[in-house]
CSV table of N, CA and C in Angstrom, one decimal:
chain,number,residue,atom,x,y,z
O,1,UNK,N,-167.8,-94.8,-4.4
O,1,UNK,CA,-166.7,-93.9,-4.8
O,1,UNK,C,-167.2,-92.5,-4.9
O,2,UNK,N,-166.5,-91.5,-4.4
O,2,UNK,CA,-166.9,-90.1,-4.4
O,2,UNK,C,-166.6,-89.5,-5.8
O,3,UNK,N,-167.5,-88.8,-6.3
O,3,UNK,CA,-167.2,-88.1,-7.6
O,3,UNK,C,-166.9,-86.6,-7.3
O,4,UNK,N,-166.6,-85.9,-8.3
O,4,UNK,CA,-166.2,-84.4,-8.1
O,4,UNK,C,-167.3,-83.6,-7.4
O,5,UNK,N,-168.6,-83.9,-7.7
O,5,UNK,CA,-169.7,-83.2,-7.1
O,5,UNK,C,-169.8,-83.5,-5.6
O,6,UNK,N,-169.6,-84.8,-5.3
O,6,UNK,CA,-169.7,-85.2,-3.9
O,6,UNK,C,-168.5,-84.5,-3.1
O,7,UNK,N,-167.4,-84.5,-3.7
O,7,UNK,CA,-166.2,-83.8,-3.0
O,7,UNK,C,-166.4,-82.3,-2.8
O,8,UNK,N,-167.1,-81.7,-3.8
O,8,UNK,CA,-167.3,-80.2,-3.7
O,8,UNK,C,-168.4,-80.0,-2.6
O,9,UNK,N,-169.4,-80.8,-2.6
O,9,UNK,CA,-170.4,-80.7,-1.5
O,9,UNK,C,-169.8,-80.9,-0.1
O,10,UNK,N,-168.9,-81.9,0.0
O,10,UNK,CA,-168.3,-82.1,1.3
O,10,UNK,C,-167.4,-80.9,1.7
O,11,UNK,N,-166.7,-80.4,0.7
O,11,UNK,CA,-165.8,-79.2,1.0
O,11,UNK,C,-166.7,-78.0,1.4
O,12,UNK,N,-167.8,-77.8,0.8
O,12,UNK,CA,-168.7,-76.7,1.2
O,12,UNK,C,-169.2,-76.9,2.6
O,13,UNK,N,-169.7,-78.2,2.9
O,13,UNK,CA,-170.2,-78.5,4.2
O,13,UNK,C,-169.1,-78.4,5.3
O,14,UNK,N,-167.9,-78.7,5.0
O,14,UNK,CA,-166.8,-78.6,5.9
O,14,UNK,C,-166.6,-77.1,6.3
O,15,UNK,N,-166.8,-76.2,5.3
O,15,UNK,CA,-166.6,-74.8,5.5
O,15,UNK,C,-167.8,-74.2,6.3
O,16,UNK,N,-169.0,-74.6,6.0
O,16,UNK,CA,-170.2,-74.0,6.6
O,16,UNK,C,-171.3,-75.0,6.4
O,17,UNK,N,-171.6,-75.7,7.5
O,17,UNK,CA,-172.7,-76.7,7.4
O,17,UNK,C,-174.1,-76.1,7.5
O,18,UNK,N,-174.1,-74.7,7.7
O,18,UNK,CA,-175.4,-74.0,7.7
O,18,UNK,C,-175.9,-73.5,6.4
O,19,UNK,N,-175.1,-73.8,5.3
O,19,UNK,CA,-175.6,-73.4,4.0
O,19,UNK,C,-176.9,-74.1,3.7
O,20,UNK,N,-177.8,-73.4,3.1
O,20,UNK,CA,-179.1,-73.9,2.7
O,20,UNK,C,-178.9,-75.0,1.6
O,21,UNK,N,-179.9,-75.8,1.5
O,21,UNK,CA,-179.9,-76.8,0.4
O,21,UNK,C,-179.8,-76.1,-0.9
O,22,UNK,N,-180.6,-75.0,-1.1
O,22,UNK,CA,-180.5,-74.2,-2.4
O,22,UNK,C,-179.1,-73.7,-2.6
O,23,UNK,N,-178.5,-73.2,-1.6
O,23,UNK,CA,-177.1,-72.6,-1.8
O,23,UNK,C,-176.1,-73.7,-2.2
O,24,UNK,N,-176.3,-74.9,-1.6
O,24,UNK,CA,-175.4,-76.0,-1.9
O,24,UNK,C,-175.7,-76.5,-3.3
O,25,UNK,N,-176.9,-76.7,-3.7
O,25,UNK,CA,-177.3,-77.1,-5.0
O,25,UNK,C,-176.8,-76.2,-6.1
O,26,UNK,N,-176.9,-74.9,-5.8
O,26,UNK,CA,-176.5,-73.9,-6.8
O,26,UNK,C,-174.9,-74.0,-7.0
O,27,UNK,N,-174.2,-74.2,-5.9
O,27,UNK,CA,-172.8,-74.2,-5.9
O,27,UNK,C,-172.2,-75.4,-6.7
O,28,UNK,N,-173.0,-76.5,-6.7
O,28,UNK,CA,-172.5,-77.7,-7.4
O,28,UNK,C,-173.3,-78.0,-8.7
O,29,UNK,N,-174.1,-77.0,-9.1
O,29,UNK,CA,-174.8,-77.0,-10.4
O,29,UNK,C,-175.8,-78.2,-10.4
O,30,UNK,N,-176.6,-78.4,-9.3
O,30,UNK,CA,-177.7,-79.3,-9.3
O,30,UNK,C,-178.9,-78.6,-8.8
O,31,UNK,N,-180.1,-79.3,-9.0
O,31,UNK,CA,-181.3,-78.8,-8.4
O,31,UNK,C,-181.4,-79.4,-7.0
O,32,UNK,N,-182.3,-78.9,-6.2
O,32,UNK,CA,-182.4,-79.2,-4.8
O,32,UNK,C,-182.5,-80.7,-4.5
O,33,UNK,N,-183.4,-81.4,-5.2
O,33,UNK,CA,-183.7,-82.8,-5.0
O,33,UNK,C,-182.5,-83.7,-5.2
O,34,UNK,N,-181.8,-83.7,-6.3
O,34,UNK,CA,-180.6,-84.5,-6.4
O,34,UNK,C,-179.5,-84.1,-5.4
O,35,UNK,N,-179.4,-82.9,-5.1
O,35,UNK,CA,-178.4,-82.4,-4.1
O,35,UNK,C,-178.7,-83.0,-2.8
O,36,UNK,N,-180.0,-83.0,-2.4
O,36,UNK,CA,-180.4,-83.5,-1.1
O,36,UNK,C,-180.2,-85.0,-1.1
O,37,UNK,N,-180.4,-85.7,-2.2
O,37,UNK,CA,-180.2,-87.2,-2.2
O,37,UNK,C,-178.7,-87.5,-2.1
O,38,UNK,N,-177.9,-86.7,-2.7
O,38,UNK,CA,-176.4,-86.9,-2.5
O,38,UNK,C,-176.0,-86.8,-1.0
O,39,UNK,N,-176.5,-85.7,-0.4
O,39,UNK,CA,-176.1,-85.5,1.0
O,39,UNK,C,-176.6,-86.6,1.9
O,40,UNK,N,-177.9,-87.0,1.7
O,40,UNK,CA,-178.5,-88.1,2.4
O,40,UNK,C,-177.6,-89.4,2.2
O,41,UNK,N,-177.2,-89.7,1.0
O,41,UNK,CA,-176.4,-90.9,0.7
O,41,UNK,C,-175.1,-90.8,1.5
O,42,UNK,N,-174.5,-89.6,1.5
O,42,UNK,CA,-173.2,-89.5,2.2
O,42,UNK,C,-173.4,-89.7,3.7
O,43,UNK,N,-174.5,-89.2,4.2
O,43,UNK,CA,-174.8,-89.5,5.6
O,43,UNK,C,-175.0,-90.9,5.9
O,44,UNK,N,-175.8,-91.6,5.1
O,44,UNK,CA,-176.1,-93.0,5.2
O,44,UNK,C,-174.9,-93.9,5.1
O,45,UNK,N,-173.9,-93.5,4.2
O,45,UNK,CA,-172.7,-94.3,4.1
O,45,UNK,C,-171.7,-94.0,5.2
O,46,UNK,N,-172.0,-93.0,6.0
O,46,UNK,CA,-171.1,-92.7,7.1
O,46,UNK,C,-169.9,-91.7,6.7
O,47,UNK,N,-170.0,-91.2,5.5
O,47,UNK,CA,-169.0,-90.2,5.1
O,47,UNK,C,-169.2,-88.9,5.9
O,48,UNK,N,-170.4,-88.5,6.0
O,48,UNK,CA,-170.8,-87.3,6.9
O,48,UNK,C,-171.2,-87.9,8.2
O,49,UNK,N,-170.4,-87.6,9.3
O,49,UNK,CA,-170.6,-88.2,10.6
O,49,UNK,C,-171.5,-87.4,11.4
O,50,UNK,N,-171.6,-86.1,11.2
O,50,UNK,CA,-172.5,-85.2,12.0
O,50,UNK,C,-172.3,-83.8,11.6
O,51,UNK,N,-173.1,-82.9,12.1
O,51,UNK,CA,-173.0,-81.5,11.8
O,51,UNK,C,-172.9,-80.8,13.2
O,52,UNK,N,-171.9,-80.0,13.4
O,52,UNK,CA,-171.6,-79.4,14.7
O,52,UNK,C,-171.3,-78.0,14.6
O,53,UNK,N,-171.4,-77.3,15.8
O,53,UNK,CA,-170.9,-75.9,15.9
O,53,UNK,C,-169.5,-76.0,16.5
O,54,UNK,N,-168.5,-75.3,15.9
O,54,UNK,CA,-167.2,-75.3,16.4
O,54,UNK,C,-167.1,-74.1,17.4
O,55,UNK,N,-166.6,-74.4,18.6
O,55,UNK,CA,-166.5,-73.4,19.7
O,55,UNK,C,-165.1,-72.9,19.9
O,56,UNK,N,-165.0,-71.7,20.4
O,56,UNK,CA,-163.7,-71.1,20.8
O,56,UNK,C,-163.4,-71.4,22.2
O,57,UNK,N,-162.4,-72.3,22.4
O,57,UNK,CA,-162.1,-72.8,23.7
O,57,UNK,C,-161.7,-71.7,24.7
O,58,UNK,N,-160.9,-70.8,24.1
O,58,UNK,CA,-160.4,-69.6,25.0
O,58,UNK,C,-161.5,-68.8,25.5
O,59,UNK,N,-162.5,-68.5,24.6
O,59,UNK,CA,-163.6,-67.7,25.0
O,59,UNK,C,-164.5,-68.4,26.0
O,60,UNK,N,-164.4,-69.7,26.1
O,60,UNK,CA,-165.1,-70.5,27.1
O,60,UNK,C,-164.3,-70.8,28.3
O,61,UNK,N,-163.1,-70.2,28.4
O,61,UNK,CA,-162.2,-70.3,29.6
O,61,UNK,C,-161.4,-71.6,29.6
O,62,UNK,N,-161.4,-72.3,28.5
O,62,UNK,CA,-160.6,-73.6,28.4
O,62,UNK,C,-159.3,-73.3,27.7
O,63,UNK,N,-158.4,-72.7,28.4
O,63,UNK,CA,-157.2,-72.1,27.8
O,63,UNK,C,-155.9,-73.0,27.8
O,64,UNK,N,-156.0,-74.2,28.4
O,64,UNK,CA,-154.8,-75.0,28.5
O,64,UNK,C,-155.1,-76.3,27.7
O,65,UNK,N,-154.2,-76.5,26.7
O,65,UNK,CA,-154.2,-77.7,25.9
O,65,UNK,C,-153.0,-78.6,26.3
O,66,UNK,N,-153.3,-79.8,26.6
O,66,UNK,CA,-152.3,-80.8,27.0
O,66,UNK,C,-152.3,-82.0,26.0
O,67,UNK,N,-151.2,-82.4,25.7
O,67,UNK,CA,-151.0,-83.7,24.9
O,67,UNK,C,-150.4,-84.7,25.8
O,68,UNK,N,-151.1,-85.8,26.1
O,68,UNK,CA,-150.8,-86.7,27.1
O,68,UNK,C,-150.4,-88.0,26.4
O,69,UNK,N,-149.2,-88.5,26.7
O,69,UNK,CA,-148.7,-89.8,26.1
O,69,UNK,C,-148.6,-90.8,27.3
O,70,UNK,N,-149.1,-92.0,26.9
O,70,UNK,CA,-149.3,-93.0,28.0
O,70,UNK,C,-148.6,-94.3,27.5
O,71,UNK,N,-147.8,-94.9,28.5
O,71,UNK,CA,-147.3,-96.2,28.3
O,71,UNK,C,-147.9,-97.1,29.3
O,72,UNK,N,-148.1,-98.4,28.9
O,72,UNK,CA,-148.7,-99.4,29.8
O,72,UNK,C,-148.1,-100.8,29.4
O,73,UNK,N,-148.1,-101.7,30.4
O,73,UNK,CA,-147.8,-103.1,30.1
O,73,UNK,C,-149.1,-103.9,30.0
O,74,UNK,N,-150.2,-103.3,30.2
O,74,UNK,CA,-151.5,-104.0,30.1
O,74,UNK,C,-152.0,-104.0,28.7
O,75,UNK,N,-152.2,-105.1,28.2
O,75,UNK,CA,-152.7,-105.2,26.8
O,75,UNK,C,-153.8,-106.2,26.6
O,76,UNK,N,-154.4,-106.7,27.7
O,76,UNK,CA,-155.5,-107.6,27.5
O,76,UNK,C,-156.7,-106.9,27.0
O,77,UNK,N,-157.6,-107.6,26.4
O,77,UNK,CA,-158.8,-107.0,25.8
O,77,UNK,C,-159.7,-106.4,26.9
O,78,UNK,N,-159.8,-107.1,28.0
O,78,UNK,CA,-160.6,-106.6,29.1
O,78,UNK,C,-160.0,-105.2,29.7
O,79,UNK,N,-158.7,-105.2,29.9
O,79,UNK,CA,-158.1,-103.9,30.3
O,79,UNK,C,-158.3,-102.8,29.3
O,80,UNK,N,-158.1,-103.1,28.0
O,80,UNK,CA,-158.3,-102.2,26.9
O,80,UNK,C,-159.7,-101.6,26.9
O,81,UNK,N,-160.7,-102.5,27.0
O,81,UNK,CA,-162.1,-102.1,27.0
O,81,UNK,C,-162.4,-101.2,28.2
O,82,UNK,N,-161.9,-101.5,29.3
O,82,UNK,CA,-162.1,-100.7,30.5
O,82,UNK,C,-161.4,-99.3,30.3
O,83,UNK,N,-160.2,-99.3,29.8
O,83,UNK,CA,-159.4,-98.1,29.6
O,83,UNK,C,-160.2,-97.2,28.6
O,84,UNK,N,-160.6,-97.7,27.5
O,84,UNK,CA,-161.4,-96.9,26.5
O,84,UNK,C,-162.7,-96.3,27.1
O,85,UNK,N,-163.4,-97.1,27.9
O,85,UNK,CA,-164.6,-96.7,28.5
O,85,UNK,C,-164.3,-95.5,29.5
O,86,UNK,N,-163.2,-95.7,30.3
O,86,UNK,CA,-162.8,-94.6,31.2
O,86,UNK,C,-162.5,-93.3,30.5
O,87,UNK,N,-161.7,-93.4,29.4
O,87,UNK,CA,-161.3,-92.2,28.7
O,87,UNK,C,-162.5,-91.6,28.0
O,88,UNK,N,-163.4,-92.4,27.4
O,88,UNK,CA,-164.6,-91.8,26.8
O,88,UNK,C,-165.5,-91.1,27.8
O,89,UNK,N,-165.4,-91.4,29.1
O,89,UNK,CA,-166.2,-90.7,30.1
O,89,UNK,C,-165.6,-89.3,30.5
O,90,UNK,N,-164.4,-89.0,30.1
O,90,UNK,CA,-163.8,-87.7,30.5
O,90,UNK,C,-164.1,-86.7,29.4
O,91,UNK,N,-164.9,-85.7,29.7
O,91,UNK,CA,-165.2,-84.7,28.7
O,91,UNK,C,-164.0,-83.8,28.3
O,92,UNK,N,-163.0,-83.8,29.1
O,92,UNK,CA,-161.8,-83.0,28.8
O,92,UNK,C,-161.0,-83.6,27.7
O,93,UNK,N,-161.2,-84.9,27.4
O,93,UNK,CA,-160.4,-85.6,26.3
O,93,UNK,C,-161.1,-85.3,25.0
O,94,UNK,N,-160.4,-84.5,24.1
O,94,UNK,CA,-160.9,-84.2,22.8
O,94,UNK,C,-160.6,-85.2,21.8
O,95,UNK,N,-159.4,-85.8,21.9
O,95,UNK,CA,-159.1,-86.9,20.9
O,95,UNK,C,-158.2,-87.9,21.7
O,96,UNK,N,-158.3,-89.2,21.2
O,96,UNK,CA,-157.6,-90.3,21.9
O,96,UNK,C,-157.2,-91.3,20.8
O,97,UNK,N,-156.0,-91.7,20.8
O,97,UNK,CA,-155.4,-92.6,19.8
O,97,UNK,C,-154.6,-93.7,20.4
O,98,UNK,N,-154.7,-94.9,19.9
O,98,UNK,CA,-153.8,-96.0,20.2
O,98,UNK,C,-152.6,-95.8,19.2
O,99,UNK,N,-151.4,-95.9,19.6
O,99,UNK,CA,-150.3,-95.5,18.8
O,99,UNK,C,-149.3,-96.7,18.6
O,100,UNK,N,-148.6,-96.5,17.5
O,100,UNK,CA,-147.4,-97.4,17.3
O,100,UNK,C,-146.2,-96.5,17.7
O,101,UNK,N,-145.2,-97.2,18.2
O,101,UNK,CA,-144.0,-96.4,18.6
O,101,UNK,C,-143.7,-96.5,20.1
O,102,UNK,N,-143.0,-95.5,20.6
O,102,UNK,CA,-142.6,-95.5,22.0
O,102,UNK,C,-143.7,-95.5,23.0
O,103,UNK,N,-144.8,-94.7,22.7
O,103,UNK,CA,-145.9,-94.6,23.6
O,103,UNK,C,-147.1,-95.4,23.1
O,104,UNK,N,-147.9,-95.9,23.9
O,104,UNK,CA,-149.0,-96.8,23.5
O,104,UNK,C,-150.3,-95.9,23.2
O,105,UNK,N,-150.5,-94.8,23.8
O,105,UNK,CA,-151.7,-94.0,23.6
O,105,UNK,C,-151.3,-92.5,23.7
O,106,UNK,N,-152.1,-91.7,22.9
O,106,UNK,CA,-151.9,-90.3,22.9
O,106,UNK,C,-153.3,-89.7,23.0
O,107,UNK,N,-153.4,-88.6,23.8
O,107,UNK,CA,-154.7,-87.9,23.9
O,107,UNK,C,-154.5,-86.4,24.0
O,108,UNK,N,-155.5,-85.7,23.5
O,108,UNK,CA,-155.5,-84.3,23.6
O,108,UNK,C,-156.5,-83.9,24.6
O,109,UNK,N,-156.1,-83.1,25.6
O,109,UNK,CA,-157.0,-82.7,26.7
O,109,UNK,C,-157.1,-81.2,26.7
O,110,UNK,N,-158.3,-80.7,26.9
O,110,UNK,CA,-158.6,-79.3,27.0
O,110,UNK,C,-159.2,-78.9,28.3
O,111,UNK,N,-158.5,-78.1,29.1
O,111,UNK,CA,-159.0,-77.7,30.4
O,111,UNK,C,-158.8,-76.2,30.6
O,112,UNK,N,-159.3,-75.7,31.7
O,112,UNK,CA,-159.2,-74.3,32.0
O,112,UNK,C,-157.8,-73.8,32.4
O,113,UNK,N,-157.1,-74.6,33.2
O,113,UNK,CA,-155.8,-74.2,33.8
O,113,UNK,C,-155.0,-75.4,34.3
O,114,UNK,N,-153.9,-75.1,34.9
O,114,UNK,CA,-153.1,-76.2,35.4
O,114,UNK,C,-153.7,-77.0,36.6
O,115,UNK,N,-154.4,-76.2,37.4
O,115,UNK,CA,-155.2,-76.9,38.5
O,115,UNK,C,-156.2,-77.9,37.9
O,116,UNK,N,-156.9,-77.4,36.9
O,116,UNK,CA,-157.9,-78.3,36.3
O,116,UNK,C,-157.2,-79.5,35.7
O,117,UNK,N,-156.1,-79.3,35.1
O,117,UNK,CA,-155.3,-80.4,34.5
O,117,UNK,C,-154.9,-81.4,35.6
O,118,UNK,N,-154.4,-80.9,36.7
O,118,UNK,CA,-154.0,-81.7,37.8
O,118,UNK,C,-155.2,-82.6,38.3
O,119,UNK,N,-156.4,-82.0,38.4
O,119,UNK,CA,-157.6,-82.7,38.8
O,119,UNK,C,-157.9,-83.8,37.7
O,120,UNK,N,-157.8,-83.5,36.5
O,120,UNK,CA,-158.0,-84.5,35.4
O,120,UNK,C,-157.0,-85.6,35.6
O,121,UNK,N,-155.7,-85.3,35.7
O,121,UNK,CA,-154.6,-86.3,35.9
O,121,UNK,C,-154.9,-87.2,37.0
O,122,UNK,N,-155.3,-86.7,38.1
O,122,UNK,CA,-155.6,-87.5,39.3
O,122,UNK,C,-156.8,-88.5,39.1
O,123,UNK,N,-157.8,-88.0,38.4
O,123,UNK,CA,-158.9,-88.8,38.0
O,123,UNK,C,-158.5,-89.9,37.1
O,124,UNK,N,-157.6,-89.6,36.1
O,124,UNK,CA,-157.1,-90.5,35.1
O,124,UNK,C,-156.4,-91.7,35.8
O,125,UNK,N,-155.4,-91.3,36.6
O,125,UNK,CA,-154.5,-92.4,37.2
O,125,UNK,C,-155.2,-93.2,38.2
O,126,UNK,N,-156.2,-92.6,38.9
O,126,UNK,CA,-157.0,-93.4,39.8
O,126,UNK,C,-158.0,-94.3,39.2
O,127,UNK,N,-158.5,-93.9,38.0
O,127,UNK,CA,-159.6,-94.7,37.3
O,127,UNK,C,-159.0,-95.8,36.5
O,128,UNK,N,-157.7,-95.7,36.0
O,128,UNK,CA,-157.1,-96.7,35.2
O,128,UNK,C,-155.9,-97.3,35.8
O,129,UNK,N,-156.0,-98.5,36.3
O,129,UNK,CA,-154.8,-99.1,36.9
O,129,UNK,C,-153.9,-99.6,35.7
O,130,UNK,N,-152.6,-99.7,36.0
O,130,UNK,CA,-151.7,-100.3,35.1
O,130,UNK,C,-151.0,-99.3,34.1
O,131,UNK,N,-151.1,-98.0,34.4
O,131,UNK,CA,-150.4,-97.0,33.6
O,131,UNK,C,-149.0,-96.9,34.1
O,132,UNK,N,-148.0,-97.1,33.2
O,132,UNK,CA,-146.6,-97.1,33.6
O,132,UNK,C,-146.0,-95.6,33.6
O,133,UNK,N,-146.4,-94.9,32.5
O,133,UNK,CA,-145.8,-93.6,32.3
O,133,UNK,C,-146.9,-92.7,31.7
O,134,UNK,N,-147.2,-91.6,32.3
O,134,UNK,CA,-148.1,-90.6,31.8
O,134,UNK,C,-147.3,-89.3,31.7
O,135,UNK,N,-147.0,-89.0,30.4
O,135,UNK,CA,-146.2,-87.8,30.2
O,135,UNK,C,-147.0,-86.7,29.5
O,136,UNK,N,-147.0,-85.5,30.0
O,136,UNK,CA,-147.8,-84.4,29.5
O,136,UNK,C,-146.9,-83.4,28.9
O,137,UNK,N,-147.4,-82.8,27.7
O,137,UNK,CA,-146.8,-81.7,27.1
O,137,UNK,C,-147.9,-80.6,26.9
O,138,UNK,N,-147.6,-79.4,27.2
O,138,UNK,CA,-148.6,-78.3,27.2
O,138,UNK,C,-148.3,-77.4,26.0
O,139,UNK,N,-149.3,-77.1,25.3
O,139,UNK,CA,-149.2,-76.2,24.1
O,139,UNK,C,-149.1,-74.8,24.6
O,140,UNK,N,-148.1,-74.0,24.0
O,140,UNK,CA,-148.0,-72.6,24.3
O,140,UNK,C,-148.8,-71.8,23.4
O,141,UNK,N,-148.9,-72.2,22.1
O,141,UNK,CA,-149.6,-71.5,21.1
O,141,UNK,C,-150.2,-72.4,20.1
O,142,UNK,N,-151.5,-72.2,19.7
O,142,UNK,CA,-152.1,-73.0,18.7
O,142,UNK,C,-151.8,-72.3,17.4
O,143,UNK,N,-151.1,-73.0,16.5
O,143,UNK,CA,-150.7,-72.4,15.2
O,143,UNK,C,-151.6,-72.8,14.1
O,144,UNK,N,-152.0,-74.0,14.1
O,144,UNK,CA,-153.0,-74.5,13.1
O,144,UNK,C,-153.9,-75.5,13.8
O,145,UNK,N,-155.2,-75.4,13.6
O,145,UNK,CA,-156.1,-76.4,14.0
O,145,UNK,C,-157.3,-76.4,13.1
O,146,UNK,N,-157.6,-77.5,12.5
O,146,UNK,CA,-158.7,-77.5,11.6
O,146,UNK,C,-159.5,-78.8,11.7
O,147,UNK,N,-160.7,-78.8,11.2
O,147,UNK,CA,-161.5,-80.0,11.1
O,147,UNK,C,-161.7,-80.3,9.6
O,148,UNK,N,-161.1,-79.5,8.7
O,148,UNK,CA,-161.3,-79.7,7.3
O,148,UNK,C,-160.4,-80.9,6.8
O,149,UNK,N,-160.9,-81.9,6.3
O,149,UNK,CA,-160.1,-83.0,5.7
O,149,UNK,C,-159.7,-82.5,4.2
O,150,UNK,N,-158.5,-82.9,3.8
O,150,UNK,CA,-158.1,-82.6,2.5
O,150,UNK,C,-158.8,-83.4,1.4
O,151,UNK,N,-159.6,-82.8,0.6
O,151,UNK,CA,-160.4,-83.5,-0.4
O,151,UNK,C,-159.8,-83.2,-1.7
């Protein structure tokens, strides 16, 4: 169970994972060793999954965001395993979900432009047999996007 100090540490790390151990310890009123032990425990328990740099997609030329909804009649475990492996191999796919409701799967795809998306789409439908409906919606403006979980 996370206590108030753990939650504060996690909030600080979500904001800036480059904060030094001393800065983190001071912010949560601990000395360095107990602060370090808490962080290590959160990592070992899988609460902290990793530490990354967040990049600006537009500055990297990846200006097109697509949300792709997929329907299929294939639901065998072998088909599912192959489908997941194929999707995981596409670096353009930022997130991928199995859904309840009208569509079976939803993914967020980030590419440079419509031609790049068309190339991705062609790779997707040729790599995964049994897709009935692949519907894409394209974002016109990113209004909110965060990696911060509500603590």
